Coordinates of C-alpha atoms and ligand atoms in Angstrom, one line a residue:
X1 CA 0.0 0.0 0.0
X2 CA 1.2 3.5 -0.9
X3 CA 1.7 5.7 2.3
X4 CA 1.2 9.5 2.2
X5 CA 3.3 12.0 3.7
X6 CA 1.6 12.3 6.9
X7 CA 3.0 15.3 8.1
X8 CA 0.2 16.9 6.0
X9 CA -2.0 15.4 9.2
X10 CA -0.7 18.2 11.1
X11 CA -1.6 20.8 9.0
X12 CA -4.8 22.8 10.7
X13 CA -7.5 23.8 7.8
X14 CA -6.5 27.4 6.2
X15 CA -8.9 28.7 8.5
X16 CA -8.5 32.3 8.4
X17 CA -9.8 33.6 4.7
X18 CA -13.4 30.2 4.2
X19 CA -13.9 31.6 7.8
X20 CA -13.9 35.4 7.0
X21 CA -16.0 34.2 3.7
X22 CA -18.5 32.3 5.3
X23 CA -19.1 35.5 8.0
X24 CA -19.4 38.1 5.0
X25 CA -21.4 36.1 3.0
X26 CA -24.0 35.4 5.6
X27 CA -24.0 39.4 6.3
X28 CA -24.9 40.0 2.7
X29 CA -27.5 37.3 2.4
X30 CA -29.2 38.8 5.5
X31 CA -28.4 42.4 4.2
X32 CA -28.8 42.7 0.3
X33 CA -28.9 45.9 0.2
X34 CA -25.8 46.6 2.2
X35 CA -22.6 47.6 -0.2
X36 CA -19.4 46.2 1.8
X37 CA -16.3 47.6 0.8
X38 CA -13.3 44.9 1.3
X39 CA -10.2 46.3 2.7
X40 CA -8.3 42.9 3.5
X41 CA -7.5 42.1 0.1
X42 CA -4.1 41.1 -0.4
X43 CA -4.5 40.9 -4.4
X44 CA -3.4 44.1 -6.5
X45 CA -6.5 46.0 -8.2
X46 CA -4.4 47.8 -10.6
X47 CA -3.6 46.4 -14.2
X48 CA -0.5 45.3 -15.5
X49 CA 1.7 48.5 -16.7
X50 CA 1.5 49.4 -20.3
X51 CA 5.6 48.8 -20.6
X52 CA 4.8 45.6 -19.6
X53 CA 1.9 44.8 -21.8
X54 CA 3.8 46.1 -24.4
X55 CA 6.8 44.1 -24.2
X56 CA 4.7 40.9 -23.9
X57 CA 3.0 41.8 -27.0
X58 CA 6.1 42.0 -29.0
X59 CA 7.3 38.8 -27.3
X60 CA 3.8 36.9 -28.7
X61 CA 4.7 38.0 -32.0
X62 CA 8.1 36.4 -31.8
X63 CA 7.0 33.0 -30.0
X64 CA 4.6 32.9 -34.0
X65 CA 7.7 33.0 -36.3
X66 CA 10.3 30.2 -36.3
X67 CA 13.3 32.2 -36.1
X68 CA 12.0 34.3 -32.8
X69 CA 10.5 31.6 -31.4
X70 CA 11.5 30.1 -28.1
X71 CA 11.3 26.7 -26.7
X72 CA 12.9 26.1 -23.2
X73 CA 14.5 28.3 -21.5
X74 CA 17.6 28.5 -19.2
X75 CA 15.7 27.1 -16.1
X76 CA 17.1 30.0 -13.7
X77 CA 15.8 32.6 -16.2
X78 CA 16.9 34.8 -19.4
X79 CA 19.7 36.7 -19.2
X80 CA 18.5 40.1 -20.2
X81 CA 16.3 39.6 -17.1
X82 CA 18.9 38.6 -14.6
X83 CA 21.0 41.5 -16.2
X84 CA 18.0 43.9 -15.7
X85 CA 17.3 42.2 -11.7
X86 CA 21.6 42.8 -11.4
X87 CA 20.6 46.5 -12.3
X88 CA 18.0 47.0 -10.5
X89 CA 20.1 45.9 -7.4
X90 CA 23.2 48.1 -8.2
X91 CA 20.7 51.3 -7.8
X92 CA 20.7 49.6 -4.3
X93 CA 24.4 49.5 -3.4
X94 CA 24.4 45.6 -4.0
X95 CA 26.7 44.2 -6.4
X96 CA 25.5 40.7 -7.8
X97 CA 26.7 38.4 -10.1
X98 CA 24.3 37.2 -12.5
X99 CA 24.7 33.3 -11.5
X100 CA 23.5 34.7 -7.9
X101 CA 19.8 35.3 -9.7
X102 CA 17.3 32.9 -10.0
X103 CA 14.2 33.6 -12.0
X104 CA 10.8 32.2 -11.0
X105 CA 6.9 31.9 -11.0
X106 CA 6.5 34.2 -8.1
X107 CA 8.0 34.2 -4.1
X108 CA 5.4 31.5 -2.9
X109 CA 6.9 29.1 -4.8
X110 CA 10.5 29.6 -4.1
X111 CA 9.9 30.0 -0.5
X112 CA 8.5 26.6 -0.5
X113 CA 11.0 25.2 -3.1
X114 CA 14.4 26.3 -1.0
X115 CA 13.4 23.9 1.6
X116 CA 13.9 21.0 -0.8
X117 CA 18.0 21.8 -0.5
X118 CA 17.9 22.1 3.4
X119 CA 18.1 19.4 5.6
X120 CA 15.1 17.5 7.3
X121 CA 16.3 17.9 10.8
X122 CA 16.7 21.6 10.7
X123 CA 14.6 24.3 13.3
X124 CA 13.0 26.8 12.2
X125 CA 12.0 30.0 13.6
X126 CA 9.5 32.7 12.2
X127 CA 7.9 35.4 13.6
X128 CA 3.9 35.5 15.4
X129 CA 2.6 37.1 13.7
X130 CA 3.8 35.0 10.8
X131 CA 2.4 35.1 6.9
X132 CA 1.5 31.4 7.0
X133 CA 3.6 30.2 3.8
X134 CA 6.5 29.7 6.0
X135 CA 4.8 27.4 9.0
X136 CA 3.1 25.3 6.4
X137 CA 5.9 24.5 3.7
X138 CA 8.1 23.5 7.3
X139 CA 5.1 21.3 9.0
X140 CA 4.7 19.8 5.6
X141 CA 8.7 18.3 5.9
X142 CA 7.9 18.0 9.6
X143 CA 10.4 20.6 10.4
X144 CA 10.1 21.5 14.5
X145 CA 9.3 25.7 14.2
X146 CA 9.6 28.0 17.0
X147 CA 7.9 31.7 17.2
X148 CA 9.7 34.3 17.8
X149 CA 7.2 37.0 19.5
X150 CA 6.8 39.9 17.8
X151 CA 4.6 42.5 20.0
X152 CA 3.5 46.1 20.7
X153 CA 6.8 46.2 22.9
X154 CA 9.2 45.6 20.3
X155 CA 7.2 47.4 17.3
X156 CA 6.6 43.9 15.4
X157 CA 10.0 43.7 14.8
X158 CA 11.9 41.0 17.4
X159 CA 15.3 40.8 17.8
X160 CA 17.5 37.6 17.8
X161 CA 17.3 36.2 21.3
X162 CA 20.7 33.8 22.6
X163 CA 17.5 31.6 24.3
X164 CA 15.8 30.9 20.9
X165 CA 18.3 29.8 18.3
X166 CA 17.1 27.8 14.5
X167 CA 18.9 26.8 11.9
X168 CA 16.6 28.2 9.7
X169 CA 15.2 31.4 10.3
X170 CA 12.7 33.7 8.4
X171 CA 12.5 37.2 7.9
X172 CA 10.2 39.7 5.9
X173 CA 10.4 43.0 5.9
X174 CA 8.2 44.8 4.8
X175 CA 6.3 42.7 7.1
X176 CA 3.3 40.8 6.4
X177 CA 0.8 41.2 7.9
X178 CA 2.4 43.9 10.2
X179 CA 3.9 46.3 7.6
X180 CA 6.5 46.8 10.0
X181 CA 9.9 47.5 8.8
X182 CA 13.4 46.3 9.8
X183 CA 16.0 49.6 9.9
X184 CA 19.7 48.3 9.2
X185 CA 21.1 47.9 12.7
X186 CA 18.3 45.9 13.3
X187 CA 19.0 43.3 10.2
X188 CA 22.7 43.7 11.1
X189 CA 21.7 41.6 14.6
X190 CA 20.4 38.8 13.0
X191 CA 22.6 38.9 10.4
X192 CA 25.4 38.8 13.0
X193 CA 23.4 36.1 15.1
X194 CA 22.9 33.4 11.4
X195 CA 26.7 34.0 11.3
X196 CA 27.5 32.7 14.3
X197 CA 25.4 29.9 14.9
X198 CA 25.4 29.3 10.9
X199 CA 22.6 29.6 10.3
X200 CA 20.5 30.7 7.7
X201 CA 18.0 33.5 7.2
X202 CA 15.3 33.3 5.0
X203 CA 14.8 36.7 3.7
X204 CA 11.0 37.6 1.7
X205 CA 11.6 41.4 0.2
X206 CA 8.2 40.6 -1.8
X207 CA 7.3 44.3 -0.7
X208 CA 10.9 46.2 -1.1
X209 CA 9.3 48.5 -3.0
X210 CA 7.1 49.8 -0.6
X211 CA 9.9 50.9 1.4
X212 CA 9.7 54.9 0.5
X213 CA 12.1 56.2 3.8
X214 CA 15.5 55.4 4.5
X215 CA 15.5 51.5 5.2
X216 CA 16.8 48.5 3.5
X217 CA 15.4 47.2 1.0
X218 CA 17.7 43.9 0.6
X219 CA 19.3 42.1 3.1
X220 CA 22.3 42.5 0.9
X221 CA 22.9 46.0 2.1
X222 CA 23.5 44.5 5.6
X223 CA 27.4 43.7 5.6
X224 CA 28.1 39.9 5.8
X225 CA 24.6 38.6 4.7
X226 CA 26.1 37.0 1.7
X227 CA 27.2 34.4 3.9
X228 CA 24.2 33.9 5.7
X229 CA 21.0 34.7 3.8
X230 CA 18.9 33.9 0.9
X231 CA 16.4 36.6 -0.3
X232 CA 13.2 36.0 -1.8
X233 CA 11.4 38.6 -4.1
X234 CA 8.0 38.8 -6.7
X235 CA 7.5 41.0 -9.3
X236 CA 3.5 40.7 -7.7
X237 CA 2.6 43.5 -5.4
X238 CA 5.6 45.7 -7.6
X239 CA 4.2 45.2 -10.8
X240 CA 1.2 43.8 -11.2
X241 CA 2.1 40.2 -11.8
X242 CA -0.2 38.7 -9.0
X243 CA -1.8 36.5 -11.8
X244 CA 1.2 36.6 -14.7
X245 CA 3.8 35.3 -12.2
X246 CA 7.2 36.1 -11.6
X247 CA 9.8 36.9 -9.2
X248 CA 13.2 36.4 -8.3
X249 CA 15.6 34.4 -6.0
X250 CA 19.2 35.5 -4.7
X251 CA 21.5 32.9 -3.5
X252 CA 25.1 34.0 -3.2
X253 CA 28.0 32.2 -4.3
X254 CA 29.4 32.9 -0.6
X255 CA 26.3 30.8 0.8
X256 CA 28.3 27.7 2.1
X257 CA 26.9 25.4 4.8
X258 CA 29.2 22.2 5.4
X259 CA 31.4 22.9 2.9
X260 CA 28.6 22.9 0.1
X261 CA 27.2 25.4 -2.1
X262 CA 23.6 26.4 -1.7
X263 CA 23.9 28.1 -4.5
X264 CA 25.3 25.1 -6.9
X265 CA 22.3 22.6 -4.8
X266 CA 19.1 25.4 -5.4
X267 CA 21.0 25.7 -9.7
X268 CA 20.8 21.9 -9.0
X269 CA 17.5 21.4 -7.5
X270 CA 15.7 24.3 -10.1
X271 CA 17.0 22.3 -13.4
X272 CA 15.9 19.2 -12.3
X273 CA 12.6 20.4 -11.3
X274 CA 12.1 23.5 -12.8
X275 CA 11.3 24.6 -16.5
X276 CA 11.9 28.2 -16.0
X277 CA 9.2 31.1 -16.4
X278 CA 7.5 31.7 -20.1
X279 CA 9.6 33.8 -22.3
X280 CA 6.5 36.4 -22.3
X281 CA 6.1 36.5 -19.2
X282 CA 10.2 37.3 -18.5
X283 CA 10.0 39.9 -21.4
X284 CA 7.3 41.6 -19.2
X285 CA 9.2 41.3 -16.1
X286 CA 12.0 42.8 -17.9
X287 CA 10.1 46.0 -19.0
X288 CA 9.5 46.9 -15.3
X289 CA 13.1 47.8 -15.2
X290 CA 13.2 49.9 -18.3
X291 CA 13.0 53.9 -17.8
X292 CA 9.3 54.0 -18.8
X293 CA 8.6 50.7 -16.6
X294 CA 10.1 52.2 -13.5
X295 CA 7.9 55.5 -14.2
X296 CA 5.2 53.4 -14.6
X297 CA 5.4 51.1 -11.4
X298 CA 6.4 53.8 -9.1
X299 CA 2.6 56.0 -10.3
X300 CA 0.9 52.4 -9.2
X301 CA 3.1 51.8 -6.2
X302 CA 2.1 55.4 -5.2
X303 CA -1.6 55.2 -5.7
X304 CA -1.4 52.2 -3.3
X305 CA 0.4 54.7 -1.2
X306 CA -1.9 57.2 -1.3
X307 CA -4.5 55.1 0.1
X308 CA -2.2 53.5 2.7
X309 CA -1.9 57.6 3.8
X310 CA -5.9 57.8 4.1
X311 CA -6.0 54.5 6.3
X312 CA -3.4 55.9 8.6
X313 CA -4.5 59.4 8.7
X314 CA -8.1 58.2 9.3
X315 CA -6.5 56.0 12.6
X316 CA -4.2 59.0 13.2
X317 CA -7.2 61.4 13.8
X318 CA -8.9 58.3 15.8
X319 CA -6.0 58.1 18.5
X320 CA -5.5 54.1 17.1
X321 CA -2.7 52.5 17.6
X322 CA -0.9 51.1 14.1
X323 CA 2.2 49.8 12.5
X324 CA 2.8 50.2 8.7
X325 CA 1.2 52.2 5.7
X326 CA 4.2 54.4 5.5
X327 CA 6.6 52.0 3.8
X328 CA 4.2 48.6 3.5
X329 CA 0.6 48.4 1.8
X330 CA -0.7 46.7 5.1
X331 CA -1.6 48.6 7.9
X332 CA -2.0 46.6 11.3
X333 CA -3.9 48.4 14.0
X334 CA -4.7 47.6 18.0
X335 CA -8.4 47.1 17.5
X336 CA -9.8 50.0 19.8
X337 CA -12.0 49.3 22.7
X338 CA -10.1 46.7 23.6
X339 CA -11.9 44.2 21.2
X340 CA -10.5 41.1 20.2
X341 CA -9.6 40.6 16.8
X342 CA -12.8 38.8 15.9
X343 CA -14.8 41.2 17.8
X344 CA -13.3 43.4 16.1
X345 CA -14.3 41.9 12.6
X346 CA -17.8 41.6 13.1
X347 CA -18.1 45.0 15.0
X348 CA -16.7 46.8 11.6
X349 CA -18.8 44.3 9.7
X350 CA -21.9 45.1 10.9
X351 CA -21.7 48.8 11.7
X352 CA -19.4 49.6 8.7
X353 CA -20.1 47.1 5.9
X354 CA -16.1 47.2 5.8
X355 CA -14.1 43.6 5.9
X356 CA -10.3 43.7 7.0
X357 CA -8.5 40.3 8.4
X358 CA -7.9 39.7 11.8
X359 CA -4.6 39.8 13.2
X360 CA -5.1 36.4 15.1
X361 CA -5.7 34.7 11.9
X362 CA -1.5 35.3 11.5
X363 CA -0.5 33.5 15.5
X364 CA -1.2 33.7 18.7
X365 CA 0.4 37.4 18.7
X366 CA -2.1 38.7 16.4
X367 CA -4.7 38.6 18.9
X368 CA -6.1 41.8 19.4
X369 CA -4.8 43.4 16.3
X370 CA -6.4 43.9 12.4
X371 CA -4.9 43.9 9.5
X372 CA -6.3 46.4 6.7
X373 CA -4.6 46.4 3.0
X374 CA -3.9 49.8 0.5
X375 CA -4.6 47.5 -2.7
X376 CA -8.1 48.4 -2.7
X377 CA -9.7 51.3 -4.8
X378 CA -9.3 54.9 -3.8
X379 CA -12.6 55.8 -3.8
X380 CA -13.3 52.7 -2.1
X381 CA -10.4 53.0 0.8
X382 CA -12.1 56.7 1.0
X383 CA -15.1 55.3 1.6
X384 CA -14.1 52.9 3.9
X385 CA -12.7 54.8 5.8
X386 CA -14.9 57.7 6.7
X387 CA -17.5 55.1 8.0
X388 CA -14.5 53.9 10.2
X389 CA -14.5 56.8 11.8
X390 CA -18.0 57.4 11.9
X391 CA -18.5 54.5 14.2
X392 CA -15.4 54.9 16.3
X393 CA -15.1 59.0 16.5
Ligands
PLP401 N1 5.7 36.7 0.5 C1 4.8 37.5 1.2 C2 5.2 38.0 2.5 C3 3.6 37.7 0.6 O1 2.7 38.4 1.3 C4 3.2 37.1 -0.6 C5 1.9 37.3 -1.2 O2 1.0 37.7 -0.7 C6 4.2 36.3 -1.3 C7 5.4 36.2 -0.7 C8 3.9 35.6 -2.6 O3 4.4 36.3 -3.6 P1 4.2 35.7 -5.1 O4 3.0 36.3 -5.7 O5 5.4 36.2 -5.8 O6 4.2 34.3 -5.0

């Protein structure tokens, strides 16, 4: 008889989003009339940039004549992409070489992926609040994870603790769900803390771009994280490319864990499982970092902004307690009146026809918090927003 992996046993039902579902649904069928706006959407609204568009057209016309057309790929992606990703992080102080880039179908994947080329028996720690990618991908290999509390205290951003040591340890910043942001003495810590105990951070920069004061935006400005840290980005929440699908993965030649490349096992593991990204699909990727592509994603990156500014400005004038919005699309507030989180939910539900996520649906440290996203409408997040503080002025 065929066995299953039965770590999948221990995985508890994605309760957070049927759950949310089920309550909003049941509020509309016993309120037709009522318009609710959603404001925990964690999908873009805005199309793909016409750089991009363009660009993929041209690329369709290629793939129909047999001297532009492409078959497969380079499984770790196209050069003039990797060139254009090695750009793109120069503007950033961080030198790359091109055999440190991996192309890919988005962050998700890769983040699940990497732990194919680490071993079985490693910890892992991740934050609580944690996006809950990195706790399933490790119960699924039946990894042991530890939480590493992040709280009001510590601004949602904890600090490597001697007691609480993994050999895998994740990291995202821009935080989600918190939107919190890791300055660069901060990432220096853990840096210094996976290079002395060896081990290695886990690093998801899927909302770098977000990042509009002076804070990293790659690990790789932190000095000595080449030898500790592999960093995770998406062209999604950037670009546009929620639904197209792509992104990118850095691991440095410098990444070494007994006496092995990770870098030569993830080329390894990628072109034995991995056909690489569509050539249209890398073409559009490609345009982002063109002159009219970076114009482009920076107006849509700053209409999310713009909304971000009338979420906090709304909880400013309210007295509530937040992190995020400034350089994140999420906003994570204390639910006020000392609500739980689910309170919370229903409360804003039924008073405001507005849906956000609670925080406890991201860990035990989530309890008593809300999570609200920038991605929606402007109108909309206007909207929203004034019947916020209708209910709670
Ligand atoms: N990492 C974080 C923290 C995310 O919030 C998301 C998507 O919501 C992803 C990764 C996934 O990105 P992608 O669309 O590139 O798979």
């Amino acid at each position: 008889m065929a066995t299953i992996n039965q770590h999948y046993w221990n995985l508890k039902e994605s309760y957070l989003f049927s759950e949310i579902a089920h309550r909003v649904n049941a509020y509309q069928a016993a309120h037709p009339d009522a318009h609710i706006i959603r404001m925990g959407i964690g999908d873009v609204t805005l199309p793909l940039p016409p750089a991009v568009i363009e660009a993929m057209h041209k690329a369709v016309d290629e793939m129909a004549h047999a001297e532009t057309f492409r078959g497969y790929g380079p499984e770790q992606g196209y050069d003039f992409l990797k060139d254009a990703v090695k750009g793109y992080y120069e503007k950033k102080g961080v030198e790359l070489q091109p055999d440190e880039i991996f192309i890919s179908d988005g962050a998700k994947s890769d983040l699940g992926n990497i732990l194919d080329i680490l071993g079985l028996d490693n910890t892992v720690l991740v934050t609580d609040p944690v996006y809950p990618v990195y706790v399933d991908t490790n119960k699924m290999s039946g990894r042991s994870i530890f939480f590493a509390q992040a709280t009001e205290q510590n601004g949602f951003l904890p600090l490597p603790d001697p007691h609480l040591t993994a050999d895998i340890i994740y990291l995202c910043s821009p935080n989600n769900p918190t939107g919190a942001v890791y300055n660069r003495e901060q990432l220096k810590m853990w840096v210094d803390f996976a290079n002395q105990n060896e081990s290695i951070l886990l690093f998801d920069a899927a909302y770098e771009a977000f990042v509009s004061e002076d804070l990293p935006r790659s690990i790789y400005e932190i000095e000595g994280a080449k030898t500790c840290a592999i960093e995770f980005c998406s062209f999604s929440k950037t670009a546009g490319f929620t639904g197209t699908r792509c992104g990118y993965t850095v691991v440095p030649l410098d990444l070494i864990r007994q006496e092995t490349s990770l870098n030569k096992l993830w080329l390894r593991r990628q072109t034995t499982k991995f056909n690489g990204v569509p050539y249209i699909v890398q073409r559009g990727a490609a345009a982002v970092f063109s002159p009219e592509g970076q114009k482009q994603v920076q107006e849509n990156i700053d209409y999310y902004r713009r909304n971000a500014k009338v979420i906090t400005d709304t909880l400013d004038k309210l007295g509530i307690w937040y992190t995020g919005g400034k350089n994140s699309p999420y906003i994570w507030l204390k639910c006020p009146r000392s609500m739980d989180s689910w309170s919370f939910f229903d409360f804003l539900l039924e008073k405001a026809n507005v849906v956000g996520t609670p925080g406890q649906g991201f860990g035990q440290c989530g309890e008593g918090y809300f999570r609200l996203t920038a991605f929606s409408s402007h109108e909309l997040t206007q909207k929203a927003m004034d019947r916020l503080y209708s209910i709670l002025r």
